[in-house]
XYZ file of C-alpha atoms in Angstrom:
287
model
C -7.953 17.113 13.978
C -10.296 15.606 16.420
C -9.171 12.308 15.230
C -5.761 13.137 16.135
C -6.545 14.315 19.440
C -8.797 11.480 20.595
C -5.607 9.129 20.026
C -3.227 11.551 21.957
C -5.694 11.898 24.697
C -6.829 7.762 24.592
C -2.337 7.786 24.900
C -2.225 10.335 27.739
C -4.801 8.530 29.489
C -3.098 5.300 29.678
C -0.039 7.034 30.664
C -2.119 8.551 33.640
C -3.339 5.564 34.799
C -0.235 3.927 34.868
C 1.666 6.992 36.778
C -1.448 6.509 39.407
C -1.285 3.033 39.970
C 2.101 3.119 40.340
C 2.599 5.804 42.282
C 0.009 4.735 45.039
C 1.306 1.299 45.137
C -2.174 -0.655 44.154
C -1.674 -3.940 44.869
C -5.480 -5.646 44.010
C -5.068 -8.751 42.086
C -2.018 -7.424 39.862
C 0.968 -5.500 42.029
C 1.392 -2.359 40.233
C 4.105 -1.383 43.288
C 6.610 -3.335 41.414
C 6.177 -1.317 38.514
C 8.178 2.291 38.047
C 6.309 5.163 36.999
C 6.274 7.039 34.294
C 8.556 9.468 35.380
C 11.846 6.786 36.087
C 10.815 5.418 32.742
C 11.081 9.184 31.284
C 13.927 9.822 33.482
C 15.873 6.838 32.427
C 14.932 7.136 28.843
C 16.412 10.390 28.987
C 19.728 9.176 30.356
C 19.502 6.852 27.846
C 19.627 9.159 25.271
C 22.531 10.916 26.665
C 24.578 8.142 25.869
C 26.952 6.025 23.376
C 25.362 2.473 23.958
C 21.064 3.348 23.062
C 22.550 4.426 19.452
C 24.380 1.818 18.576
C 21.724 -0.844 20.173
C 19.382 0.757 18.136
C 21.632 0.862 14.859
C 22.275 -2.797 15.636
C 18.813 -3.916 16.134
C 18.053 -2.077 12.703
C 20.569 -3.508 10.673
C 19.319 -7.019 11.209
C 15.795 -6.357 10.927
C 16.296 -5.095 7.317
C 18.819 -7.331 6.344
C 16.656 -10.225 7.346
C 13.298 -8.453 5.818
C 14.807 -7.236 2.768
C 15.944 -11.476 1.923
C 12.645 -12.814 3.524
C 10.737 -10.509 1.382
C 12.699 -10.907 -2.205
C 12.833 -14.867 -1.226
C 8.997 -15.461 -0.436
C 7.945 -13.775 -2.811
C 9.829 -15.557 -5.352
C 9.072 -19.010 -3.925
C 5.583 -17.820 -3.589
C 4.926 -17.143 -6.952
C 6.903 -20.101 -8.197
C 5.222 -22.713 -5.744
C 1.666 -21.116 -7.083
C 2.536 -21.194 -10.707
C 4.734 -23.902 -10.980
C 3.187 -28.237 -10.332
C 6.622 -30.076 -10.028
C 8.020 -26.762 -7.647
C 4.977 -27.591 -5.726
C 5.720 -31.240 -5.112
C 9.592 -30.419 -3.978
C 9.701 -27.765 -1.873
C 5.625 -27.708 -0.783
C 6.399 -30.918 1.623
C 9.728 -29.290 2.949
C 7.908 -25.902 3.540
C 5.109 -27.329 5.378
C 7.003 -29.243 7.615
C 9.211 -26.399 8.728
C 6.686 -23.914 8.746
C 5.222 -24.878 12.008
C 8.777 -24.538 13.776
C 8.538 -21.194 15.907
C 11.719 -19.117 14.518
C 12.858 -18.479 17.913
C 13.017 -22.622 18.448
C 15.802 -22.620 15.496
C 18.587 -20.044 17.661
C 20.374 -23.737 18.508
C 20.173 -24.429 15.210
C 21.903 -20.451 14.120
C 24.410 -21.138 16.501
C 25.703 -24.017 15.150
C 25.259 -23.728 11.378
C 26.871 -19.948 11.577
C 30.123 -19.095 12.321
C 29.227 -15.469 14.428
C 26.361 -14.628 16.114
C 25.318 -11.623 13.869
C 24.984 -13.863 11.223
C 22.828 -16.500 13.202
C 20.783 -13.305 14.393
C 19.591 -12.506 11.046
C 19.238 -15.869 9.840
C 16.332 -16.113 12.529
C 14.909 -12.605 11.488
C 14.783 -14.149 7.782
C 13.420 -17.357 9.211
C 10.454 -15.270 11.030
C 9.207 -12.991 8.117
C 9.874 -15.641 5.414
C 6.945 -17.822 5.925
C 4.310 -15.181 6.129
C 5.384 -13.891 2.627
C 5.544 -17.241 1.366
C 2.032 -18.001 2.179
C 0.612 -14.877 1.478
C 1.879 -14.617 -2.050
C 1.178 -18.271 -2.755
C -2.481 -17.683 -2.104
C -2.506 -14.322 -3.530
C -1.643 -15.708 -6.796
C -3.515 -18.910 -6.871
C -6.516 -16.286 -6.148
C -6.028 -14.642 -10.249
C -8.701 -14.525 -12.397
C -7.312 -16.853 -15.446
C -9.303 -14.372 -17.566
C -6.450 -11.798 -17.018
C -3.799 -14.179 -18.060
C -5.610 -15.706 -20.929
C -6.276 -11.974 -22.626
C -2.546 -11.490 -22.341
C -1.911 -15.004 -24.320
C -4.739 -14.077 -26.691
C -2.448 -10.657 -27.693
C 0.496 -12.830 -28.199
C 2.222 -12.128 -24.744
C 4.799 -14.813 -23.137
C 5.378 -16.097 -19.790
C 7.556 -13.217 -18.787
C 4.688 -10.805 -20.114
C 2.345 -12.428 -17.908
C 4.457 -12.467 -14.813
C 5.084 -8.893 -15.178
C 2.070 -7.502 -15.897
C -0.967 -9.832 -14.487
C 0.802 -11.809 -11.762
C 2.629 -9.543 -9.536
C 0.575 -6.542 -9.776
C -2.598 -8.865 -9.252
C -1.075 -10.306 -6.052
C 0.414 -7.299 -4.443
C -2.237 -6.479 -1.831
C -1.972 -10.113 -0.561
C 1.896 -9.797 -0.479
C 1.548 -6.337 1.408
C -0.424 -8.576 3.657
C 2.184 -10.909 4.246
C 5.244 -8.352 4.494
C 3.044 -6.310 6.855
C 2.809 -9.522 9.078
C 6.509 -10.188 8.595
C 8.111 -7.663 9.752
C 5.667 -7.403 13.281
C 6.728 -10.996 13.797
C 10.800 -10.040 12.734
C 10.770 -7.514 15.999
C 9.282 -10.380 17.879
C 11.856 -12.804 17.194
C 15.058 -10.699 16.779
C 14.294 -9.095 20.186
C 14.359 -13.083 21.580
C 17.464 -13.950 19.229
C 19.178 -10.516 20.959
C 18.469 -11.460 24.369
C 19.363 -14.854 24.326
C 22.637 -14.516 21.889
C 23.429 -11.248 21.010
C 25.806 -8.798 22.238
C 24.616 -5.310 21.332
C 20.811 -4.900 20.371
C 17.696 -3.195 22.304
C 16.914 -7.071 23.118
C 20.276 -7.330 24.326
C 19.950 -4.198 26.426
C 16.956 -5.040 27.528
C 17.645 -8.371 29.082
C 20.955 -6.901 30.835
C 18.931 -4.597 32.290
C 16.640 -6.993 33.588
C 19.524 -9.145 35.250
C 20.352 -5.981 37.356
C 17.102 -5.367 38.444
C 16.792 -2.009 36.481
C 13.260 -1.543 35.756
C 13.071 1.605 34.218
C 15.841 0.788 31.844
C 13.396 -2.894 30.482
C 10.605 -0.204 30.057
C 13.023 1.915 28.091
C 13.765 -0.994 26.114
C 10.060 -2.200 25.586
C 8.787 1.677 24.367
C 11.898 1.641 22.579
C 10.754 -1.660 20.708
C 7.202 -0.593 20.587
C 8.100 2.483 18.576
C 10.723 0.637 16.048
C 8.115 -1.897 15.223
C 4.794 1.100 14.585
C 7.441 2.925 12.352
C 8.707 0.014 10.149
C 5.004 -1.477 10.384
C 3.543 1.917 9.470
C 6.917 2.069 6.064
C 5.082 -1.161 4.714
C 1.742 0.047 4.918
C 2.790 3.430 3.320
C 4.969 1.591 0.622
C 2.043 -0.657 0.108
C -0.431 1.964 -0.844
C 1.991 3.728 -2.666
C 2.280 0.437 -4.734
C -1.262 -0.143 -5.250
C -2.664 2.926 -6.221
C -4.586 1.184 -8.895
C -6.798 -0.146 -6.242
C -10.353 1.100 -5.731
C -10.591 2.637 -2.390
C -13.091 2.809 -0.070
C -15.301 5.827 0.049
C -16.464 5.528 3.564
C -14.660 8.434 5.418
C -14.749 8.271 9.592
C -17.067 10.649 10.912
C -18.827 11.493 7.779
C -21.928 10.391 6.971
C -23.442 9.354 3.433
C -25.592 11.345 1.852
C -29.383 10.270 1.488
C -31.162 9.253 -1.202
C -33.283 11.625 -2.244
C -37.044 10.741 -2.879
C -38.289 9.957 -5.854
C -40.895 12.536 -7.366
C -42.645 10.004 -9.724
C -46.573 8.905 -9.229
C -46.280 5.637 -8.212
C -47.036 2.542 -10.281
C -50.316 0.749 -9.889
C -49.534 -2.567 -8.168
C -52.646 -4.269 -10.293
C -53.184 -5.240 -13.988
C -53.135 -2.269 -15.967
C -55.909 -1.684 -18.221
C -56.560 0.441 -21.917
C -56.426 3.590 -20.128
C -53.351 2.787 -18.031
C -51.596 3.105 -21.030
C -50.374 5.829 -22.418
C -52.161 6.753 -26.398
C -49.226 6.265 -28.279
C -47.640 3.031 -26.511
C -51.103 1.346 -27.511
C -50.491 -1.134 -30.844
């Protein structure tokens, strides 16, 4: 419980500062009197609420994220594990994926445009694009990381490839592909926010870049908490799903705010640091 209220209070502190700063109009270095408060935020996220279009932004926005997840994940994994496993996959696709790789998802919106016939379509495309990559890499390293002991006892009991995939491979590289779709799906918000603003016609990016163009303030800080909380709670999903996944795992038994216990002395005499002699002995040790 303390725990819990040292975050709410480190969040209601924030929140004060910024109604203070903004309300006073400090202008030092950065000009917090351009900023609204945290009431027209609260006010206009209320109004917000009231109405039609927040819902179906926000159903929009969702769609696409897990449409685009859901195939980055089942894809990068899969090309993960077959890149890592496999010496002639590795010489195909390895050059192709390292040279686009580098290319920031947003940069390839030209590219969604033109290659798909609507812009939903082009949308999700980048949202695969973004979350692909990290998977891929995660899982390729994950599973290059094995211990060829593990697969070798399964071919020693007469298992096959399948066998091995099933029961050494995956479950051996799932806390490095957690890593990866934990990464993923931050950078997904990232770039189907920038895909919705630049073109998309319903989405909390969307939204939030109209609102912008008519100088509405509160309503881009509606549309940044909005995005803020979307990306903690699918974030936070993974992370859950993860553990849930890996239960197998050792955990760590350090616990916040609690600390270990001591050692407790030892009650033995000492050893003598020198040679020992007849008499150090004890009778019936002696030969």
């Amino acid at each position: 419980m303390r725990r819990y209220a040292l975050r709410a209070a480190s969040v209601a502190a924030a929140l004060g500062l910024w109604q203070a700063l903004t309300s006073l109009d400090i202008d030092l270095w950065l000009r917090f009197s351009q900023f609204p408060t945290v009431t027209d935020v609260a006010r206009a996220f209320a109004d917000r609420l009231t109405g039609p279009d927040y819902w179906t932004d926000l159903t929009d926005s969702l769609t696409r994220i897990v449409t685009g997840f859901l195939l980055a994940a089942v894809l990068g994994v899969a090309t993960g594990v077959l890149v890592a496993r496999s010496r002639l996959a590795e010489d195909l696709l390895g050059p192709l994926l390292e040279v686009v790789r580098p290319i920031p998802a947003i940069a390839l919106v030209p590219v969604a445009i033109l290659l798909f016939p609507s812009n939903e379509q082009g949308i999700v495309f980048i949202t695969f694009t973004a979350a692909f990559f990290p998977v891929l890499v995660s899982t390729r390293h994950a599973v290059r990381a094995l211990t060829p002991v593990w697969e070798e006892a399964v071919r020693t009991m007469g298992g096959g490839r399948w066998r091995i995939l099933g029961s050494v491979v995956l479950p051996g590289a799932l806390p490095g592909i957690f890593g990866g779709l934990s990464v993923g799906i931050g950078v997904s918000w990232i770039c189907v926010i920038s895909a919705e603003m630049i073109s998309g016609q319903y989405g909390v990016g969307y939204r939030t870049w109209q609102d912008y163009t008519i100088v509405n303030y509160p309503g881009v800080f509606v549309g940044m908490v909005t995005i803020g909380v979307l990306g903690w709670l699918t974030s936070t999903a993974v992370e859950l799903l993860g553990r849930r996944l890996t239960r197998w795992l050792p955990r760590t038994s350090y616990v916040p705010g609690i600390r270990p216990p001591r050692q407790a002395r030892s009650t033995a005499a000492p050893v003598p640091a020198g040679p020992r002699t007849e008499k150090d002995v004890p009778h019936d040790q002696l030969v």
